[in-house]
Amino acid sequence: MDWLLRDLAATVPTIRHIVVLSADGLCMARHSTERDTAERIAAAASGIKSLAQSIAAELPAEDPDAAGDEVRMVILELAGGFFYLMSAGERSYLAVTASSEVDPGLVSHRMRDLVLRIGEHLSSAPRAPEQAAP
């Protein structure tokens, strides 16, 4: 997956961080960032996803087969740049940060392309509850 994340960064040079995370906020892959930073981004992205699910629950899905609280994409424009969070497979997400000079539509488009190419490989299995020792 490293070369795919590297390709995303290469096609949009103003990207600062790329993190693939599980729905519960664990960093599964990263590019252009240190491990500690990637873990902080993954944890924050999981919180943002949870907040977005609360809003999504108030907006009925147009597709009757879609989950009412499904989060497909979140974009935040901040003083220091942009934050993107996109559903990337079952229980996994792609988070990207970019400088304020970025073309916001280009990042969204490239992220969607990446998710379509590797979405099935980005799914994370649900965590099983710990078994009590006999």
XYZ file of N, CA, C and O in Angstrom:
536
model
N 0.820 -1.196 0.000
C 0.000 0.000 0.000
C 0.862 1.257 0.000
O 0.409 2.306 -0.423
N 2.112 1.127 0.444
C 2.995 2.299 0.527
C 3.115 3.040 -0.796
O 3.056 4.266 -0.838
N 3.300 2.319 -1.896
C 3.487 2.990 -3.177
C 2.223 3.704 -3.617
O 2.287 4.739 -4.268
N 1.028 3.202 -3.233
C -0.220 3.881 -3.586
C -0.352 5.188 -2.807
O -0.767 6.205 -3.359
N 0.005 5.167 -1.538
C -0.037 6.391 -0.741
C 1.005 7.381 -1.233
O 0.749 8.579 -1.325
N 2.173 6.870 -1.592
C 3.240 7.720 -2.139
C 2.783 8.353 -3.454
O 3.050 9.522 -3.719
N 2.046 7.582 -4.270
C 1.532 8.095 -5.538
C 0.550 9.242 -5.304
O 0.583 10.246 -6.016
N -0.310 9.108 -4.301
C -1.245 10.184 -3.966
C -0.479 11.450 -3.594
O -0.783 12.543 -4.080
N 0.545 11.309 -2.759
C 1.342 12.466 -2.351
C 2.076 13.086 -3.541
O 2.191 14.309 -3.634
N 2.532 12.258 -4.447
C 3.277 12.770 -5.605
C 2.375 13.520 -6.580
O 2.811 14.477 -7.211
N 1.121 13.103 -6.703
C 0.221 13.753 -7.666
C -0.391 15.041 -7.116
O -0.917 15.835 -7.878
N -0.317 15.224 -5.803
C -0.796 16.458 -5.175
C 0.309 16.923 -4.220
O 0.316 16.574 -3.044
N 1.265 17.713 -4.722
C 2.453 18.051 -3.930
C 2.194 18.831 -2.648
O 3.058 18.888 -1.788
N 1.042 19.431 -2.484
C 0.776 20.204 -1.267
C 0.213 19.339 -0.136
O -0.094 19.862 0.922
N 0.103 18.037 -0.352
C -0.335 17.127 0.716
C 0.762 17.039 1.762
O 1.937 16.905 1.442
N 0.356 17.122 3.013
C 1.314 17.050 4.126
C 1.342 15.666 4.772
O 2.405 15.161 5.088
N 0.163 15.108 5.038
C 0.069 13.813 5.725
C -0.975 12.941 5.031
O -1.998 13.459 4.580
N -0.722 11.650 5.032
C -1.704 10.668 4.570
C -1.731 9.560 5.615
O -0.692 8.996 5.958
N -2.921 9.267 6.121
C -3.083 8.239 7.148
C -4.284 7.372 6.792
O -5.348 7.885 6.457
N -4.094 6.070 6.855
C -5.197 5.122 6.733
C -5.483 4.639 8.145
O -4.565 4.242 8.871
N -6.753 4.710 8.545
C -7.111 4.358 9.910
C -8.302 3.437 9.960
O -9.117 3.415 9.030
N -8.394 2.692 11.034
C -9.568 1.864 11.277
C -10.668 2.758 11.849
O -10.404 3.874 12.304
N -11.881 2.258 11.849
C -13.011 3.043 12.335
C -12.842 3.442 13.798
O -13.373 4.459 14.233
N -12.078 2.650 14.565
C -11.884 2.990 15.973
C -10.617 3.803 16.221
O -10.197 3.992 17.353
N -9.996 4.319 15.142
C -8.923 5.286 15.294
C -7.510 4.744 15.335
O -6.594 5.477 15.703
N -7.309 3.502 14.934
C -5.952 2.958 14.899
C -5.299 3.241 13.554
O -5.922 3.041 12.503
N -4.073 3.690 13.579
C -3.323 3.957 12.350
C -2.955 2.622 11.706
O -2.288 1.793 12.323
N -3.393 2.424 10.456
C -3.109 1.183 9.734
C -1.982 1.368 8.720
O -1.277 0.419 8.397
N -1.830 2.568 8.194
C -0.770 2.893 7.238
C -0.589 4.396 7.250
O -1.488 5.147 7.638
N 0.593 4.843 6.788
C 0.862 6.280 6.791
C 1.897 6.595 5.721
O 2.651 5.721 5.285
N 1.898 7.859 5.309
C 2.910 8.352 4.384
C 3.155 9.821 4.695
O 2.233 10.551 5.048
N 4.384 10.246 4.585
C 4.791 11.644 4.795
C 4.569 12.123 6.226
O 4.342 13.308 6.446
N 4.630 11.227 7.177
C 4.438 11.639 8.560
C 5.102 10.658 9.515
O 5.252 9.483 9.203
N 5.486 11.173 10.661
C 6.061 10.337 11.721
C 4.954 9.508 12.358
O 3.783 9.881 12.322
N 5.327 8.415 12.977
C 4.368 7.507 13.616
C 3.505 8.230 14.649
O 2.286 8.085 14.652
N 4.101 9.029 15.536
C 3.333 9.725 16.568
C 2.310 10.681 15.960
O 1.166 10.753 16.410
N 2.723 11.419 14.953
C 1.802 12.342 14.275
C 0.674 11.570 13.610
O -0.497 11.955 13.702
N 1.010 10.473 12.943
C -0.004 9.652 12.270
C -1.015 9.107 13.278
O -2.228 9.093 13.006
N -0.545 8.696 14.435
C -1.461 8.179 15.460
C -2.369 9.274 16.005
O -3.554 9.032 16.253
N -1.839 10.489 16.165
C -2.684 11.615 16.611
C -3.734 11.954 15.556
O -4.896 12.199 15.878
N -3.319 11.970 14.288
C -4.266 12.258 13.204
C -5.336 11.177 13.154
O -6.526 11.478 13.004
N -4.947 9.909 13.292
C -5.912 8.810 13.256
C -6.927 8.931 14.397
O -8.135 8.766 14.186
N -6.449 9.243 15.592
C -7.355 9.392 16.733
C -8.313 10.568 16.536
O -9.513 10.451 16.784
N -7.780 11.697 16.076
C -8.627 12.874 15.838
C -9.626 12.594 14.717
O -10.799 12.973 14.811
N -9.176 11.921 13.662
C -10.058 11.600 12.539
C -11.197 10.697 12.986
O -12.342 10.854 12.537
N -10.913 9.769 13.879
C -11.966 8.897 14.404
C -13.013 9.710 15.167
O -14.215 9.473 15.044
N -12.552 10.699 15.934
C -13.485 11.578 16.636
C -14.321 12.402 15.681
O -15.529 12.575 15.876
N -13.699 12.914 14.634
C -14.428 13.692 13.625
C -15.461 12.811 12.930
O -16.589 13.225 12.679
N -15.074 11.562 12.645
C -16.015 10.615 12.018
C -17.218 10.398 12.918
O -18.361 10.402 12.467
N -16.988 10.260 14.222
C -18.090 10.066 15.160
C -19.023 11.269 15.191
O -20.253 11.113 15.209
N -18.435 12.465 15.186
C -19.263 13.675 15.155
C -20.069 13.753 13.857
O -21.251 14.105 13.860
N -19.427 13.418 12.744
C -20.117 13.444 11.452
C -21.249 12.421 11.417
O -22.303 12.672 10.812
N -21.076 11.276 12.074
C -22.141 10.279 12.134
C -23.357 10.825 12.870
O -24.495 10.524 12.496
N -23.122 11.643 13.886
C -24.245 12.256 14.607
C -25.050 13.174 13.705
O -26.278 13.194 13.750
N -24.358 13.937 12.876
C -25.041 14.812 11.921
C -25.730 13.975 10.848
O -26.874 14.245 10.466
N -25.041 12.928 10.360
C -25.602 12.077 9.307
C -26.894 11.414 9.766
O -27.807 11.190 8.953
N -26.989 11.100 11.040
C -28.202 10.474 11.562
C -29.412 11.404 11.432
O -30.554 10.944 11.381
N -29.166 12.713 11.351
C -30.242 13.688 11.192
C -30.643 13.885 9.730
O -31.632 14.543 9.443
N -29.854 13.341 8.817
C -30.129 13.467 7.390
C -30.466 12.095 6.831
O -29.578 11.257 6.678
N -31.721 11.838 6.533
C -32.073 10.506 6.032
C -31.367 10.203 4.714
O -31.242 11.063 3.846
N -30.858 8.985 4.593
C -30.169 8.558 3.374
C -31.158 8.476 2.221
O -32.277 7.998 2.383
N -30.735 8.953 1.059
C -31.584 8.878 -0.129
C -31.679 7.455 -0.645
O -32.676 7.065 -1.228
N -30.621 6.678 -0.439
C -30.590 5.276 -0.843
C -31.114 4.442 0.319
O -30.502 4.422 1.391
N -32.246 3.738 0.149
C -32.809 2.984 1.274
C -31.892 1.870 1.778
O -32.034 1.415 2.905
N -30.920 1.439 0.976
C -29.997 0.387 1.392
C -28.785 0.937 2.138
O -28.004 0.172 2.699
N -28.596 2.255 2.138
C -27.442 2.870 2.799
C -27.728 3.048 4.286
O -28.864 3.298 4.688
N -26.689 2.921 5.072
C -26.826 3.174 6.507
C -27.080 4.659 6.713
O -26.440 5.494 6.077
N -27.998 4.990 7.607
C -28.360 6.386 7.830
C -27.249 7.237 8.389
O -27.242 8.449 8.218
N -26.285 6.614 9.070
C -25.206 7.390 9.675
C -23.875 7.178 8.961
O -22.815 7.457 9.509
N -23.929 6.731 7.723
C -22.707 6.499 6.957
C -22.003 7.820 6.644
O -22.611 8.762 6.168
N -20.714 7.873 6.936
C -19.902 9.052 6.637
C -19.070 8.722 5.411
O -18.236 7.830 5.446
N -19.296 9.440 4.334
C -18.543 9.201 3.105
C -17.333 10.111 3.003
O -16.257 9.691 2.617
N -17.516 11.395 3.346
C -16.399 12.329 3.271
C -16.662 13.532 4.163
O -17.779 14.024 4.243
N -15.593 13.982 4.814
C -15.621 15.197 5.626
C -14.453 16.056 5.167
O -13.341 15.557 5.005
N -14.711 17.337 4.948
C -13.648 18.275 4.581
C -13.705 19.445 5.556
O -14.763 20.037 5.763
N -12.551 19.751 6.145
C -12.445 20.905 7.023
C -11.446 21.876 6.418
O -10.341 21.481 6.052
N -11.854 23.124 6.309
C -10.923 24.164 5.893
C -10.483 24.895 7.148
O -11.302 25.469 7.872
N -9.183 24.868 7.409
C -8.621 25.434 8.622
C -7.639 26.541 8.263
O -7.244 26.672 7.103
N -7.226 27.316 9.227
C -6.279 28.400 8.961
C -4.981 27.869 8.356
O -4.376 28.516 7.512
N -4.549 26.681 8.759
C -3.301 26.120 8.266
C -3.429 25.240 7.045
O -2.429 24.714 6.557
N -4.638 25.029 6.565
C -4.822 24.176 5.394
C -6.131 23.409 5.442
O -7.107 23.877 6.031
N -6.126 22.237 4.841
C -7.335 21.426 4.721
C -7.132 20.062 5.365
O -6.023 19.514 5.363
N -8.230 19.525 5.896
C -8.264 18.158 6.405
C -9.368 17.430 5.658
O -10.480 17.941 5.522
N -9.060 16.230 5.176
C -10.021 15.401 4.452
C -10.130 14.056 5.142
O -9.116 13.489 5.561
N -11.339 13.538 5.234
C -11.569 12.208 5.770
C -12.564 11.519 4.850
O -13.652 12.046 4.613
N -12.186 10.369 4.317
C -13.041 9.661 3.369
C -13.152 8.201 3.770
O -12.152 7.577 4.154
N -14.355 7.668 3.678
C -14.554 6.241 3.880
C -13.742 5.503 2.823
O -13.781 5.841 1.645
N -12.984 4.483 3.267
C -12.062 3.815 2.345
C -12.285 2.313 2.278
O -11.461 1.582 1.770
N -13.354 1.843 2.785
C -13.634 0.416 2.836
C -14.419 0.156 4.098
O -14.657 1.062 4.901
N -14.785 -1.081 4.296
C -15.565 -1.406 5.479
C -14.728 -1.159 6.735
O -13.655 -1.734 6.899
N -15.191 -0.262 7.585
C -14.542 0.087 8.850
C -13.136 0.656 8.693
O -12.275 0.470 9.555
N -12.872 1.349 7.589
C -11.575 2.013 7.426
C -11.770 3.349 6.725
O -12.743 3.553 5.997
N -10.812 4.255 6.971
C -10.899 5.619 6.455
C -9.533 6.087 5.977
O -8.500 5.621 6.453
N -9.570 7.018 5.047
C -8.371 7.655 4.525
C -8.412 9.114 4.988
O -9.382 9.826 4.709
N -7.381 9.547 5.717
C -7.278 10.930 6.187
C -6.092 11.593 5.505
O -5.026 10.995 5.375
N -6.309 12.828 5.058
C -5.263 13.579 4.357
C -5.277 15.006 4.878
O -6.340 15.594 5.073
N -4.089 15.545 5.100
C -3.970 16.975 5.371
C -3.191 17.602 4.219
O -2.332 16.953 3.615
N -3.510 18.845 3.917
C -2.848 19.551 2.816
C -2.729 21.023 3.168
O -3.503 21.548 3.973
N -1.775 21.683 2.554
C -1.570 23.108 2.801
C -2.735 23.912 2.241
O -3.535 23.415 1.444
N -2.804 25.165 2.611
C -3.912 26.021 2.168
C -3.839 26.358 0.680
O -4.819 26.814 0.106
N -2.699 26.108 0.040
C -2.556 26.389 -1.398
C -3.125 25.286 -2.275
O -3.147 25.400 -3.495
N -3.582 24.190 -1.690
C -4.043 23.037 -2.455
C -5.348 23.343 -3.207
O -6.131 24.195 -2.785
N -5.551 22.646 -4.302
C -6.838 22.675 -4.999
C -7.727 21.652 -4.290
O -7.500 20.449 -4.422
N -8.727 22.112 -3.520
C -9.528 21.178 -2.718
C -10.211 20.086 -3.544
O -10.304 18.946 -3.107
N -10.660 20.437 -4.720
C -11.317 19.446 -5.576
C -10.356 18.375 -6.064
O -10.725 17.205 -6.198
N -9.120 18.765 -6.316
C -8.125 17.810 -6.781
C -7.833 16.755 -5.715
O -7.750 15.567 -6.008
N -7.706 17.179 -4.460
C -7.450 16.229 -3.386
C -8.610 15.248 -3.274
O -8.409 14.027 -3.202
N -9.838 15.754 -3.278
C -11.012 14.885 -3.199
C -11.020 13.876 -4.335
O -11.277 12.686 -4.123
N -10.743 14.347 -5.529
C -10.738 13.480 -6.707
C -9.665 12.400 -6.593
O -9.920 11.218 -6.834
N -8.458 12.777 -6.213
C -7.357 11.810 -6.092
C -7.619 10.809 -4.962
O -7.292 9.629 -5.075
N -8.204 11.285 -3.856
C -8.541 10.366 -2.769
C -9.576 9.352 -3.232
O -9.454 8.156 -2.955
N -10.587 9.819 -3.943
C -11.634 8.910 -4.439
C -11.032 7.875 -5.392
O -11.354 6.694 -5.314
N -10.135 8.307 -6.268
C -9.455 7.377 -7.169
C -8.696 6.309 -6.385
O -8.749 5.126 -6.716
N -7.975 6.750 -5.352
C -7.204 5.819 -4.544
C -8.115 4.821 -3.840
O -7.857 3.613 -3.843
N -9.196 5.303 -3.258
C -10.128 4.421 -2.555
C -10.735 3.407 -3.516
O -10.874 2.224 -3.178
N -11.076 3.827 -4.714
C -11.632 2.891 -5.689
C -10.622 1.815 -6.072
O -10.986 0.661 -6.304
N -9.346 2.176 -6.119
C -8.301 1.214 -6.498
C -7.993 0.220 -5.394
O -7.691 -0.940 -5.664
N -8.045 0.664 -4.150
C -7.604 -0.229 -3.074
C -8.621 -0.381 -1.952
O -8.296 -0.924 -0.899
N -9.843 0.036 -2.159
C -10.856 0.010 -1.097
C -11.027 -1.332 -0.431
O -11.097 -1.422 0.797
N -11.082 -2.410 -1.201
C -11.296 -3.717 -0.586
C -10.105 -4.156 0.259
O -10.228 -4.952 1.168
N -8.932 -3.616 -0.016
C -7.745 -3.958 0.768
C -7.635 -3.112 2.031
O -6.821 -3.414 2.894
N -8.440 -2.053 2.130
C -8.366 -1.163 3.286
C -9.337 -1.534 4.391
O -9.344 -0.912 5.437
N -10.176 -2.520 4.185
C -11.146 -2.891 5.208
C -10.441 -3.432 6.437
O -9.451 -4.139 6.342
N -10.966 -3.087 7.582
C -10.399 -3.607 8.829
C -11.455 -4.482 9.493
O -12.619 -4.119 9.557
N -11.032 -5.614 9.986
C -11.946 -6.536 10.657
C -12.365 -5.936 11.980
O -11.594 -5.230 12.637
N -13.609 -6.217 12.400
C -14.027 -5.717 13.708
C -13.203 -6.380 14.797
O -12.797 -7.529 14.670
N -12.978 -5.631 15.849
C -12.228 -6.200 16.969
C -13.118 -7.154 17.730
O -14.252 -6.856 18.047
N -12.569 -8.320 18.029
C -13.293 -9.298 18.835
C -13.081 -8.959 20.305
O -11.997 -8.555 20.702
N -14.125 -9.140 21.108
C -13.923 -8.893 22.543
C -12.885 -9.879 23.077
O -12.786 -10.999 22.625
N -12.113 -9.419 24.032
C -11.104 -10.286 24.616
C -11.760 -11.453 25.315
O -12.779 -11.304 25.984
N -11.161 -12.610 25.135
C -11.668 -13.817 25.787
C -11.131 -13.866 27.224
O -9.956 -13.600 27.458
N -11.985 -14.212 28.136
C -11.549 -14.351 29.519
C -10.707 -15.610 29.647
O -11.023 -16.639 29.059
N -9.622 -15.512 30.358
C -8.755 -16.675 30.554
C -9.457 -17.692 31.439
O -10.101 -17.319 32.429
N -9.370 -18.989 31.090
C -10.050 -20.016 31.921
C -9.407 -20.185 33.265
O -8.353 -19.865 33.586
